Coordinates of C-alpha atoms in Angstrom, one line a residue:
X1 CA -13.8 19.1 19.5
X2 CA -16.2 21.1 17.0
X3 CA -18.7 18.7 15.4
X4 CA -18.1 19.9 12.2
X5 CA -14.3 21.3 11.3
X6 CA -14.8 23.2 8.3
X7 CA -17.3 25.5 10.4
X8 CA -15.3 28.3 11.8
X9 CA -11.6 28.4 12.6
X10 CA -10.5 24.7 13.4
X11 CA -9.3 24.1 16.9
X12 CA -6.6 22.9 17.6
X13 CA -6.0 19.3 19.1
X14 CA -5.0 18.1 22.6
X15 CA -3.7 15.5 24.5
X16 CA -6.5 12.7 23.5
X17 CA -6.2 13.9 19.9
X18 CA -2.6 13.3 20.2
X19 CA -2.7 9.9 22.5
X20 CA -5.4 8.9 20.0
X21 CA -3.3 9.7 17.1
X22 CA -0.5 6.8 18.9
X23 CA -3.4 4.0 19.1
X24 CA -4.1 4.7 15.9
X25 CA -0.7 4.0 14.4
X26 CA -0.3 0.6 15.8
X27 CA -2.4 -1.4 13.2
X28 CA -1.4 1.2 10.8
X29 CA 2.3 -0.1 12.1
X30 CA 0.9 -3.8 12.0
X31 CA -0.4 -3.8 8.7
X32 CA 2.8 -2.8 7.3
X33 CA 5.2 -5.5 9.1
X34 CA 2.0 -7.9 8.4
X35 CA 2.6 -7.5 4.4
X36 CA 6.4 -8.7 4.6
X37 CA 6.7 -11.3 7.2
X38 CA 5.1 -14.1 5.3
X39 CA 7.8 -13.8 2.9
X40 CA 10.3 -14.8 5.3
X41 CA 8.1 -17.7 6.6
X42 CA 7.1 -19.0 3.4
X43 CA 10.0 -21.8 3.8
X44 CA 9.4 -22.9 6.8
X45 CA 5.8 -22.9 6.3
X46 CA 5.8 -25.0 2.7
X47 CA 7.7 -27.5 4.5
X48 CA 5.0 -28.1 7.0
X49 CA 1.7 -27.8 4.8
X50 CA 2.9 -29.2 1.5
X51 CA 1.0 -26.4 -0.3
X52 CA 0.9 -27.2 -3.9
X53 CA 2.9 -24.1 -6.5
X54 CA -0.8 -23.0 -6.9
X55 CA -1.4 -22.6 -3.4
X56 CA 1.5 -20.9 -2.6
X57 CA 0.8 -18.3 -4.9
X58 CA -2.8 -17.7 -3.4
X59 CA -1.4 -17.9 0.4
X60 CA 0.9 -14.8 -0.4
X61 CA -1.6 -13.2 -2.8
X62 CA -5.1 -13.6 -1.2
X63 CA -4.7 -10.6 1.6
X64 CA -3.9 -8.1 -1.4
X65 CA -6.4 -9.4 -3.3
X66 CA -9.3 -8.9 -0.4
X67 CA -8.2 -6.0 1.3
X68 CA -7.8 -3.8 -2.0
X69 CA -11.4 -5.0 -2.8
X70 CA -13.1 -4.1 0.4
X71 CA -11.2 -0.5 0.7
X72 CA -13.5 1.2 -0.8
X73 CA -16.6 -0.3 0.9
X74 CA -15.2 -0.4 4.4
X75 CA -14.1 3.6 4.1
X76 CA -17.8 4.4 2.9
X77 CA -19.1 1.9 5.3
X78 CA -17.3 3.5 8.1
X79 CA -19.2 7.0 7.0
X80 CA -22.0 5.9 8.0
X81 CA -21.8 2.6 10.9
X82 CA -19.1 4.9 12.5
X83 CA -15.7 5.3 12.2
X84 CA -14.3 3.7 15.3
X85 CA -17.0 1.1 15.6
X86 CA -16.2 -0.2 12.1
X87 CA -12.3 0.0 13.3
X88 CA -13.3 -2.2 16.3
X89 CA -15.2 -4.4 14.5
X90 CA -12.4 -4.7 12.2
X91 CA -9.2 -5.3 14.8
X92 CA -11.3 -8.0 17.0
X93 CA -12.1 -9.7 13.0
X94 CA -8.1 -9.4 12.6
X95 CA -7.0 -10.6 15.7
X96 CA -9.5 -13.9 15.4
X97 CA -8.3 -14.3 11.8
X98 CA -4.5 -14.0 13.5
X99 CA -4.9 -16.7 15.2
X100 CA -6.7 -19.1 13.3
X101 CA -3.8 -18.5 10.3
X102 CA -1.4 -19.2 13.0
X103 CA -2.5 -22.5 13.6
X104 CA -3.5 -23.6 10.6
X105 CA -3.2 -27.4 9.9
X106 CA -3.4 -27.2 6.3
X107 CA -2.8 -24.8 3.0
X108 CA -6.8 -24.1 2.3
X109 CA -7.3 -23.2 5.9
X110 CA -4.4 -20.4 5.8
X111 CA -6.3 -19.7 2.3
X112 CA -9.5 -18.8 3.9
X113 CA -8.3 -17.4 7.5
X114 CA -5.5 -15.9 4.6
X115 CA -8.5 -13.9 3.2
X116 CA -10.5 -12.6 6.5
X117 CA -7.4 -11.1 7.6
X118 CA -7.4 -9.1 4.5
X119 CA -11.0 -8.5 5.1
X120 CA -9.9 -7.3 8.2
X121 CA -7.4 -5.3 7.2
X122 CA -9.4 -3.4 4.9
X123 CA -11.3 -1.5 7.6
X124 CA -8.3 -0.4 9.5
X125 CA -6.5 1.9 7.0
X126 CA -9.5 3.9 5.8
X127 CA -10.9 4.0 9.4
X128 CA -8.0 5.5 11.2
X129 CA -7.2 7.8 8.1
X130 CA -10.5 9.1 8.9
X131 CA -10.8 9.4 12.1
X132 CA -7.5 11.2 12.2
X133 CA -9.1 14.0 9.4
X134 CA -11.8 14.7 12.3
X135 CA -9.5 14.8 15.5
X136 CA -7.6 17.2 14.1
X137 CA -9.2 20.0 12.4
X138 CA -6.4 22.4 12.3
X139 CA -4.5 21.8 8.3
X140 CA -1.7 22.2 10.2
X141 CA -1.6 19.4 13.0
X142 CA -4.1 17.0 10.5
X143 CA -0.5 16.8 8.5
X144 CA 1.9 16.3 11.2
X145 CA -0.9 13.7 12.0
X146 CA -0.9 12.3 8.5
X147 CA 2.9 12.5 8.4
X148 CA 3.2 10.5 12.0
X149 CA 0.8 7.9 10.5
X150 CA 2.7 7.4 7.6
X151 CA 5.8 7.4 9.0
X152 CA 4.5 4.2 11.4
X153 CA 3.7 2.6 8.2
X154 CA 7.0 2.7 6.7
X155 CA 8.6 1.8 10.0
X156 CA 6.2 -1.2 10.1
X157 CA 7.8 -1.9 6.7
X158 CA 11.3 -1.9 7.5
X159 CA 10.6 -3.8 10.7
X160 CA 8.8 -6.5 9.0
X161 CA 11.9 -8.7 8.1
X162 CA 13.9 -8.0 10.9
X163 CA 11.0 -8.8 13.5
X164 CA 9.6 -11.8 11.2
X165 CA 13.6 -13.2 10.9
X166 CA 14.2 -13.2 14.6
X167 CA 10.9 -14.4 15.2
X168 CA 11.6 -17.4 12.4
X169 CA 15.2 -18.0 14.4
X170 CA 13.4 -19.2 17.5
X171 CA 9.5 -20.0 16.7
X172 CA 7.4 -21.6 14.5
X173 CA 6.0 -19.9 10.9
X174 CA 2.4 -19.3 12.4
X175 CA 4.4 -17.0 15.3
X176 CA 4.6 -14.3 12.6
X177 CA 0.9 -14.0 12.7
X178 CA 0.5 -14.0 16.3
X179 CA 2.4 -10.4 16.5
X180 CA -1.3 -8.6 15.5
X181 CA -3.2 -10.4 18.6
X182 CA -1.9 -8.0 21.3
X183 CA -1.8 -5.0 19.5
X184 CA -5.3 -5.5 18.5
X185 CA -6.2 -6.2 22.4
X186 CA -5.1 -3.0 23.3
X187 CA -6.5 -0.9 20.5
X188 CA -9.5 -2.4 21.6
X189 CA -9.4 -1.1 25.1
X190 CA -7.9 2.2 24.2
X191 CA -10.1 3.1 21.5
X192 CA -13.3 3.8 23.7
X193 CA -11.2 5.8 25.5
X194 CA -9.0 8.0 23.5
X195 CA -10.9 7.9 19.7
X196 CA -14.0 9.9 19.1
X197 CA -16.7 8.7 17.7
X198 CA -18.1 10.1 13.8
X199 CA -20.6 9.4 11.5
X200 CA -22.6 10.6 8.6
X201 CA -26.3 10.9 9.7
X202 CA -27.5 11.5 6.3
X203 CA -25.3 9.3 4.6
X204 CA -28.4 6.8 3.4
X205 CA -28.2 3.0 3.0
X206 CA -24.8 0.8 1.7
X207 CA -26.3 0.5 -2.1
X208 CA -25.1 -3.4 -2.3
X209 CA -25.1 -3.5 -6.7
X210 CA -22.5 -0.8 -6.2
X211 CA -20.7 -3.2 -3.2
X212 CA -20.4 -5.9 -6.2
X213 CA -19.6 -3.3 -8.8
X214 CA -16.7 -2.4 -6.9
X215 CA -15.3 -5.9 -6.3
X216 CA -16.2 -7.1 -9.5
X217 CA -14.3 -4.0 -10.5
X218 CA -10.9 -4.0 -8.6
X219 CA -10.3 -7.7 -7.6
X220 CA -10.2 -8.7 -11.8
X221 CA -7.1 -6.2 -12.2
X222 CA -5.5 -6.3 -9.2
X223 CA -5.3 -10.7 -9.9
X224 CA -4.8 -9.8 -14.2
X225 CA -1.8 -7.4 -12.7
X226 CA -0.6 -10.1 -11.0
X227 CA -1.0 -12.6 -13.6
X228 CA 1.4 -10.4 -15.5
X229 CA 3.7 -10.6 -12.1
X230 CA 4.6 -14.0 -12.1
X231 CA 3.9 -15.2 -16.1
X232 CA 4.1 -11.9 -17.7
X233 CA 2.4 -10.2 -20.8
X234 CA -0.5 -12.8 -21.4
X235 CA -3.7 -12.7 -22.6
X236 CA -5.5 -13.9 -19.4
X237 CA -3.9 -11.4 -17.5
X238 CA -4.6 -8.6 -19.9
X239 CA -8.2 -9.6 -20.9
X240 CA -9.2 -9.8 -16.8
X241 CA -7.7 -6.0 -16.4
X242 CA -10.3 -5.2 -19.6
X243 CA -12.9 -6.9 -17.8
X244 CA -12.5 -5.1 -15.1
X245 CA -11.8 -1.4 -16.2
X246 CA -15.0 -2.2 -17.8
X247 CA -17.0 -3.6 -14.7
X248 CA -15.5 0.1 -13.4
X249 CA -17.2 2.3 -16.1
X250 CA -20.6 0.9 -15.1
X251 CA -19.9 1.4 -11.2
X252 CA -18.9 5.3 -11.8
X253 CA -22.1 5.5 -14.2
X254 CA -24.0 4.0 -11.3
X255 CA -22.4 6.2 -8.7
X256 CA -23.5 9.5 -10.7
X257 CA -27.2 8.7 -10.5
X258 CA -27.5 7.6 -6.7
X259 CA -28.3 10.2 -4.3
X260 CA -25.8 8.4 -1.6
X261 CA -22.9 6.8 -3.6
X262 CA -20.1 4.5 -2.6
X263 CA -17.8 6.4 -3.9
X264 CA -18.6 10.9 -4.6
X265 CA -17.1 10.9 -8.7
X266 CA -17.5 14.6 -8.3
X267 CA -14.0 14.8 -6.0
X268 CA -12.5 13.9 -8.9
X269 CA -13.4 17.4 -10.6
X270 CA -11.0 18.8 -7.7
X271 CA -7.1 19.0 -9.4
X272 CA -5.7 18.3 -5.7
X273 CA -7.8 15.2 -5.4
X274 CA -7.4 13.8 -8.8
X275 CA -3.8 14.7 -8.8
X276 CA -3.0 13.9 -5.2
X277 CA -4.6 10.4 -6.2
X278 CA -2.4 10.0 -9.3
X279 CA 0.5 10.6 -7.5
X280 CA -0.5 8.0 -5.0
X281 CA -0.5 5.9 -7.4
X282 CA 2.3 6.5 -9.9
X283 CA 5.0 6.9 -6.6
X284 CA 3.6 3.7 -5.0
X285 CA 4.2 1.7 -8.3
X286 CA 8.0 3.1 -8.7
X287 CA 8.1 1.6 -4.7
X288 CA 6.6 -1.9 -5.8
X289 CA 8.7 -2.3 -8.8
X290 CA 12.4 -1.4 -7.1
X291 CA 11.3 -3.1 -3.8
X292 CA 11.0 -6.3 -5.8
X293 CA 14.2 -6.0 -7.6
X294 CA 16.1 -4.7 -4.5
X295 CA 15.0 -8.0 -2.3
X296 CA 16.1 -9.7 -4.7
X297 CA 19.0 -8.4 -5.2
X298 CA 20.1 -8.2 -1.6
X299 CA 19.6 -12.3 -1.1
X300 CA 20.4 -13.7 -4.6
X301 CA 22.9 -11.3 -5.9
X302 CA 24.8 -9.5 -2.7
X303 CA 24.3 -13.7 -1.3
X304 CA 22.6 -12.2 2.3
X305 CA 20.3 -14.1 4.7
X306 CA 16.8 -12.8 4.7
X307 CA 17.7 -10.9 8.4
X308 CA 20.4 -9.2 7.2
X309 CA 18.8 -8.0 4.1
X310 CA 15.9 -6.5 6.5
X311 CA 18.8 -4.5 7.9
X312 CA 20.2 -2.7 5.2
X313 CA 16.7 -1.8 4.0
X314 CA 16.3 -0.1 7.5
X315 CA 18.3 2.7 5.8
X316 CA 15.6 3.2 3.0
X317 CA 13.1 3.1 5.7
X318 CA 14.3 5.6 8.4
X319 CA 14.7 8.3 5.3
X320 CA 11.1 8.1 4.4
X321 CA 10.2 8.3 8.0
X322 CA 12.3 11.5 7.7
X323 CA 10.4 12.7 4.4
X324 CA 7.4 12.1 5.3
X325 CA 7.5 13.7 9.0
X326 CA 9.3 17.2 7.8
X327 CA 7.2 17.4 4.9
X328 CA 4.7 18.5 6.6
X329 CA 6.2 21.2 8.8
X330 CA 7.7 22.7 5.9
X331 CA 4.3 23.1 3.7
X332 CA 3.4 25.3 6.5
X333 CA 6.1 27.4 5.2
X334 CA 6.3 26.4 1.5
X335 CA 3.8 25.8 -1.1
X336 CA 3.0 21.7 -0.9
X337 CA 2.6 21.8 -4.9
X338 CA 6.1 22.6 -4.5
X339 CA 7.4 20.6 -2.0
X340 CA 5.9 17.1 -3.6
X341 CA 7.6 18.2 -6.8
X342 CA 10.8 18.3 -4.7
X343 CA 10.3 15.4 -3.9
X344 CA 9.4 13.7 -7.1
X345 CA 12.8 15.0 -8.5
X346 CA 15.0 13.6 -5.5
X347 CA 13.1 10.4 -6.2
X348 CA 14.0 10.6 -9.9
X349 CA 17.8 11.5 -8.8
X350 CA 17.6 8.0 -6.9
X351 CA 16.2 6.4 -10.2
X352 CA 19.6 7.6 -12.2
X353 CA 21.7 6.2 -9.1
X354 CA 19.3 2.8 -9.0
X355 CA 20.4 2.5 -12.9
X356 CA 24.1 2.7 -12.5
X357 CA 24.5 -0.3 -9.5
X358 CA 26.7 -3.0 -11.0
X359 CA 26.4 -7.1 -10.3
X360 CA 30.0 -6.6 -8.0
X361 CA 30.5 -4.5 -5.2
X362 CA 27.2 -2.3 -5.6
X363 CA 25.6 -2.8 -2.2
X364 CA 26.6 0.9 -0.9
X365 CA 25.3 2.7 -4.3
X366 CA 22.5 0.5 -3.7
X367 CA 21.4 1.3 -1.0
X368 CA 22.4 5.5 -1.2
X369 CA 20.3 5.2 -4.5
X370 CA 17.1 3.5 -2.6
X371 CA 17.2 5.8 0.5
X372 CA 17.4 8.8 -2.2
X373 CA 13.9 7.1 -3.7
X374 CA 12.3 6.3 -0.3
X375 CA 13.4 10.1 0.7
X376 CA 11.7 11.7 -2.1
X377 CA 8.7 9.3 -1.7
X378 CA 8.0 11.0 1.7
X379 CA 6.6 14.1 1.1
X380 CA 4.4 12.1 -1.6
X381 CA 3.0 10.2 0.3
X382 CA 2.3 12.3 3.6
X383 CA 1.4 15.5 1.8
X384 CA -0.7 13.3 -1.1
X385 CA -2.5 11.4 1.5
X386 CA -3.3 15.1 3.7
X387 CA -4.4 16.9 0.1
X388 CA -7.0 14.0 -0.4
X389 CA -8.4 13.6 2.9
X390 CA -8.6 17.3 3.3
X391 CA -10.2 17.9 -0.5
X392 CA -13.3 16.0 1.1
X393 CA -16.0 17.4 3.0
X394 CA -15.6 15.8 6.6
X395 CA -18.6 13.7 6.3
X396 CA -16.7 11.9 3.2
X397 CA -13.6 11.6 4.8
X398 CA -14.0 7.8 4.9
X399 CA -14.4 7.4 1.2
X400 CA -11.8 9.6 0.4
X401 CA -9.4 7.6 2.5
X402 CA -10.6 4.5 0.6
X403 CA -9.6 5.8 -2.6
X404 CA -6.4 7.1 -1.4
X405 CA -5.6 3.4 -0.2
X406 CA -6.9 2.0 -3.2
X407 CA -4.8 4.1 -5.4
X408 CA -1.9 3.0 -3.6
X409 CA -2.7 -0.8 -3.4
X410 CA -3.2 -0.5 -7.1
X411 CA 0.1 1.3 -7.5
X412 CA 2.1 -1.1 -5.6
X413 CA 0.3 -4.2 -7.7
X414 CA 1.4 -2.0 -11.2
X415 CA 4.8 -1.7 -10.2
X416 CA 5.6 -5.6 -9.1
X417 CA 3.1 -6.4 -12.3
X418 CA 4.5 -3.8 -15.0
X419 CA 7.9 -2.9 -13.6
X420 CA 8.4 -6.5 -12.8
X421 CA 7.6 -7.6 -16.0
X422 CA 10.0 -5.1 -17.8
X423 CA 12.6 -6.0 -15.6
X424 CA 12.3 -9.7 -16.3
X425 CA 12.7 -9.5 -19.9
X426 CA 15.4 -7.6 -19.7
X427 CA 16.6 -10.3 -17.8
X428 CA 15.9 -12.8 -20.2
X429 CA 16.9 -10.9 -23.0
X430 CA 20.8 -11.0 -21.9
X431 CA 20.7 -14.1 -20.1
X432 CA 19.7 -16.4 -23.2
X433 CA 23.1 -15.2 -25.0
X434 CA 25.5 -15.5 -22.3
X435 CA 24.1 -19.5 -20.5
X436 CA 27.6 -21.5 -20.3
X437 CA 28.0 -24.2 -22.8
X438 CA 27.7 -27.5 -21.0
X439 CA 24.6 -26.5 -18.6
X440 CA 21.6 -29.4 -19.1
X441 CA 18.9 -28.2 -21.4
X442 CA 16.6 -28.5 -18.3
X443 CA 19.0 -26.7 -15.7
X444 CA 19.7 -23.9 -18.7
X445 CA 15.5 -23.2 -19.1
X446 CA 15.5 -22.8 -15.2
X447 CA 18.2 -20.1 -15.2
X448 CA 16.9 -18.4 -18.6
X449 CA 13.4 -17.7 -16.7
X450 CA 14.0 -16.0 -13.5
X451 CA 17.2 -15.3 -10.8
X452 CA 15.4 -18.1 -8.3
X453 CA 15.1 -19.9 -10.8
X454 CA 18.8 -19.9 -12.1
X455 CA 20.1 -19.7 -7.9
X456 CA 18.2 -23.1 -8.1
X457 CA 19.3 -24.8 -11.0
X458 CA 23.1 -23.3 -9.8
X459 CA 23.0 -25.3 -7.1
X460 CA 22.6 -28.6 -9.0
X461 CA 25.5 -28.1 -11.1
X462 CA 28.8 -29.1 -10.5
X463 CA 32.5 -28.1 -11.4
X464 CA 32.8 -24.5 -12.8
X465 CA 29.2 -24.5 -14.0
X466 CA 27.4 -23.2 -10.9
X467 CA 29.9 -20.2 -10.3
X468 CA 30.1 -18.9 -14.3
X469 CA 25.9 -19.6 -14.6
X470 CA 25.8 -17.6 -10.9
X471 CA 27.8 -14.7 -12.8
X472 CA 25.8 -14.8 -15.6
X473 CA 22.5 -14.7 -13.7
X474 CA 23.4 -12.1 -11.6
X475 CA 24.7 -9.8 -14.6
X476 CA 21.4 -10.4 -16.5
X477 CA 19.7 -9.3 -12.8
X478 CA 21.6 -6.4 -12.6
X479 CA 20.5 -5.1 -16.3
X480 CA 16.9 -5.6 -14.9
X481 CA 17.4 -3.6 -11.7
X482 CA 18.8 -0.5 -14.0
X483 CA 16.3 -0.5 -16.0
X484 CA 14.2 0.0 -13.2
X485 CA 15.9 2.4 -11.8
X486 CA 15.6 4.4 -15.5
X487 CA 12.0 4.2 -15.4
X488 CA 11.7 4.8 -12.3
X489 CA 13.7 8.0 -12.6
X490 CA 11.3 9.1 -15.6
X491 CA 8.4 8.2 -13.2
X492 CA 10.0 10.6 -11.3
X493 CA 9.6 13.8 -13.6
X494 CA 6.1 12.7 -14.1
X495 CA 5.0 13.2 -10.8
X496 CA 6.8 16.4 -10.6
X497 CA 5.3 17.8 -13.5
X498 CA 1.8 16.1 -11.7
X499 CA 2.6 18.2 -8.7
X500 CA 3.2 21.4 -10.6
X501 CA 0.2 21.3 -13.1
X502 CA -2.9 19.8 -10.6
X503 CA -1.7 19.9 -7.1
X504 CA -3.4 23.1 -5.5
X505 CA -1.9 25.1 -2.2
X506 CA -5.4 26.0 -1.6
X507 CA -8.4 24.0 -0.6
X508 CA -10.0 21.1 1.6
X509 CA -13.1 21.1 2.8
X510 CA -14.3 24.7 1.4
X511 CA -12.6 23.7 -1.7
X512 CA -14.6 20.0 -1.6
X513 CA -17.7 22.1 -0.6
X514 CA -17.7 24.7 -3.6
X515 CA -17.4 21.9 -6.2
X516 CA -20.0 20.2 -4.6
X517 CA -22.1 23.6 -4.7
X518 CA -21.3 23.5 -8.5
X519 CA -22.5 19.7 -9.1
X520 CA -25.9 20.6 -7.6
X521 CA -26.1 23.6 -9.5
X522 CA -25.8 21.3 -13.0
X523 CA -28.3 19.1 -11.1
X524 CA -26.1 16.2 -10.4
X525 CA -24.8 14.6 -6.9
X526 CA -26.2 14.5 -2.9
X527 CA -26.5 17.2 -0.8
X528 CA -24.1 19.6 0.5
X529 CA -21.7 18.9 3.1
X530 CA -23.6 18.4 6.6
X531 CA -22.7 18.0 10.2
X532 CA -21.1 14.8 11.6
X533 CA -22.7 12.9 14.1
X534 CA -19.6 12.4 16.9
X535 CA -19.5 10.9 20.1

């Protein structure tokens, strides 16, 4: 393969690129199952390690938190350690932490082994995002590629509570982390093999203030965004996002005078990039915010076991697969700007059907009205993902897939933070007026707070209580879920209009390389794009 892809006309990738491309998606795959499974163990697991409501909340939290802080220094650490080294340091790191979460005898030990998995995990996405930009050179293939490694993330998705509720049916809660051990034992003996080896030569030293700046910058929003999640609009979660957004404006101050920064601010000057990354973050949230609602929904509304609820997300699931692998082919044909905006309006169309489900009887426009979101979410992602990858030069190919998984991390966190937050005071707001008369003062602030809460306090009750505060509950739920599916419908038309004002049909590398051109010429930045050192 050429050294350097944006020399010449790109060639086009073989069989290793291809069988590469397949070890690749496995963690991608595993990643994705990894982030749903603990839900469905979470029973199971409280009851053997006592973990106090705190701890809880840091066992499922912790992995978020840690690997949307070390994105962006694992993708720009990648640039210049190497690419597959860092994502073979990384999977032998994961499958250790596996195990030691597996068998963990108490709740701080899954804590920690909790948060080196997340570690972990942050050096697999960036890493095989960029290593796929350099196998395949050609536009074309590098967004089937893109579309094939995004698809395996969504099937990972889907497969998470169907694989994690068998699993739970016949092991133990720590078998759920055991599932990454044998898929990182074979990317570790197919990688030498089948992934090439690249790396920035020039790239300097890892400026560590900058390291700091950037966790000190993401980890206090993504926790004040959760802090909104589970207590809502609050001043501690609200003055930790401040703190942090202002952590952020020194880091990108700080990244404009080094010669070799953790992150290149001057991408951001490209429309594709900045917009590609706003819609990567924008669609993510709208994904975040129903998926919460939906799941909840499915077990506490609809009344079905965690397995079965898996299944009829499968739907949603297969019809982003399908988005996101056509997309692709069809840019070849079709402006992407265009196809994106598509997108964004079938999305929006699944929005209007989201807000018309009703407390009775609405599992199938339920789950017509998700697939129609996770549909138009395809193209999003796949083409989003392939317009910021290939608006870097190739020897920042690592950073740029940082950002683009940053962006999304972030978007998911805004829309179970923001959405979620919205959607439970819509709750409350009709479920205070319409609690039976009769229900304990204590049982009636249970079911006032949240659906769990009011399942809960249901099943303490006795007589016609439980089924009229069930009905209640689940109407109040419902109002919430419309409501998200209204804003996520105007979401919707914001990305399309995103897609038609900053997404350009022309670009990559050249484009990444001109802008980089201009930056020097205003005397700002690193030097121009180089060659890679591969292997």
């Amino acid at each position: 393969m050429n050294s350097n892809p944006a020399d010449g006309a790109a060639q086009l990738a073989g069989r290793r690129e291809w069988l590469g491309l397949a070890v690749l998606a496995l963690p991608t795959m595993l990643l994705a199952l990894d982030l749903g499974v603990l839900y469905l163990a979470l029973p199971q697991l409280s009851a053997d390690l006592a973990p106090t409501s705190t701890q809880t909340l840091w066992i499922m939290d912790i992995y978020a938190f840690m690997t949307a802080g070390f994105l962006v220094t694992m993708g720009t650490l990648g640039d210049r350690i190497g690419r597959r080294r860092l994502l073979m340091i990384g999977a032998a790191a994961f499958g250790v932490a596996s195990v030691l979460a597996a068998y963990s005898n108490s709740a701080e030990m899954l804590i920690v082994t909790r948060a080196l998995l997340g570690v972990a995990g942050a050096t697999l996405a960036p890493s095989t995002l960029a290593l796929i930009s350099n196998m395949f050179a050609d536009a074309g293939q590098r967004g089937m590629a893109i579309g094939v490694w995004m698809s395996c993330f969504m099937a990972g998705t889907a497969l998470g509570p169907v694989v994690g509720g068998a699993l739970l049916e016949s092991f133990w809660w720590g078998s759920v982390f055991l599932l990454g051990v044998p898929v990182m034992v074979l990317l570790l003996i197919a990688a030498p093999v089948l992934l090439p080896e690249y790396r920035d030569p020039d790239a300097g030293k890892l400026d560590l203030p900058s390291v700091g700046l950037s966790l000190a910058t993401i980890l206090p929003i993504i926790y004040g965004i959760k802090e909104i999640a589970h207590d809502g609009l609050g001043a501690v979660g609200l003055l930790t996002i401040a703190a942090g957004l202002a952590i952020g404006f020194v880091f990108v101050l700080r990244q404009r005078k080094l010669t070799n920064p953790l992150i290149d601010v001057r991408l951001f000057r490209i429309p594709s990039f900045a917009g590609a990354l706003g819609i990567l973050l924008l669609g993510p949230a709208v994904m975040g915010g129903v998926g919460l609602f939906v799941n909840q929904y499915l077990q506490m509304v609809e009344g079905l076991s965690p397995l079965r609820a898996g299944l009829w997300l499968v739907p949603s699931a297969i019809a982003t697969v399908v988005g996101a692998m056509f997309a692709p082919a069809i840019a070849q044909r079709i402006a992407p700007s265009r196809i994106v905006a598509v997108g964004a309006v079938i999305l929006a169309l699944g929005g209007v059907l989201l807000s018309q489900v009703g407390s009775s009887s609405g599992l199938p426009l339920l789950i017509v009205g998700l697939s129609v979101v996770f549909f138009g979410f395809g193209p999003m992602a796949s083409l989003g993902t392939d317009l910021i990858i290939g608006a870097a030069p190739p020897e920042k190919a690592g950073s740029a897939a940082s950002m683009s998984e940053t962006s999304s991390e972030l978007g998911v966190a805004l829309g179970v933070g923001i959405l979620g937050a919205i959607g439970t005071a819509v709750y409350r707001g009709e479920i205070v007026d319409t609690v039976p008369a009769g229900v304990p003062a204590e049982a009636a602030a249970a079911v006032t707070d949240t659906l769990p809460g009011a399942v809960t306090a249901a099943g303490q009750l006795t007589g016609d209580l439980a089924p009229a505060v069930l009905a209640a509950a689940r109407e109040a739920f419902t109002s919430g879920l419309n409501t998200i599916g209204a804003i996520s419908a105007g979401i919707g038309v914001v990305l399309a209009i995103i897609a038609g004002v900053l997404l350009r049909d022309t670009g990559g590398s050249e484009e990444a390389t001109d802008d980089t051109s201009a930056a020097e010429a205003d005397g700002a930045g690193d030097e121009a794009p180089k060659d890679l050192v591969t292997g």
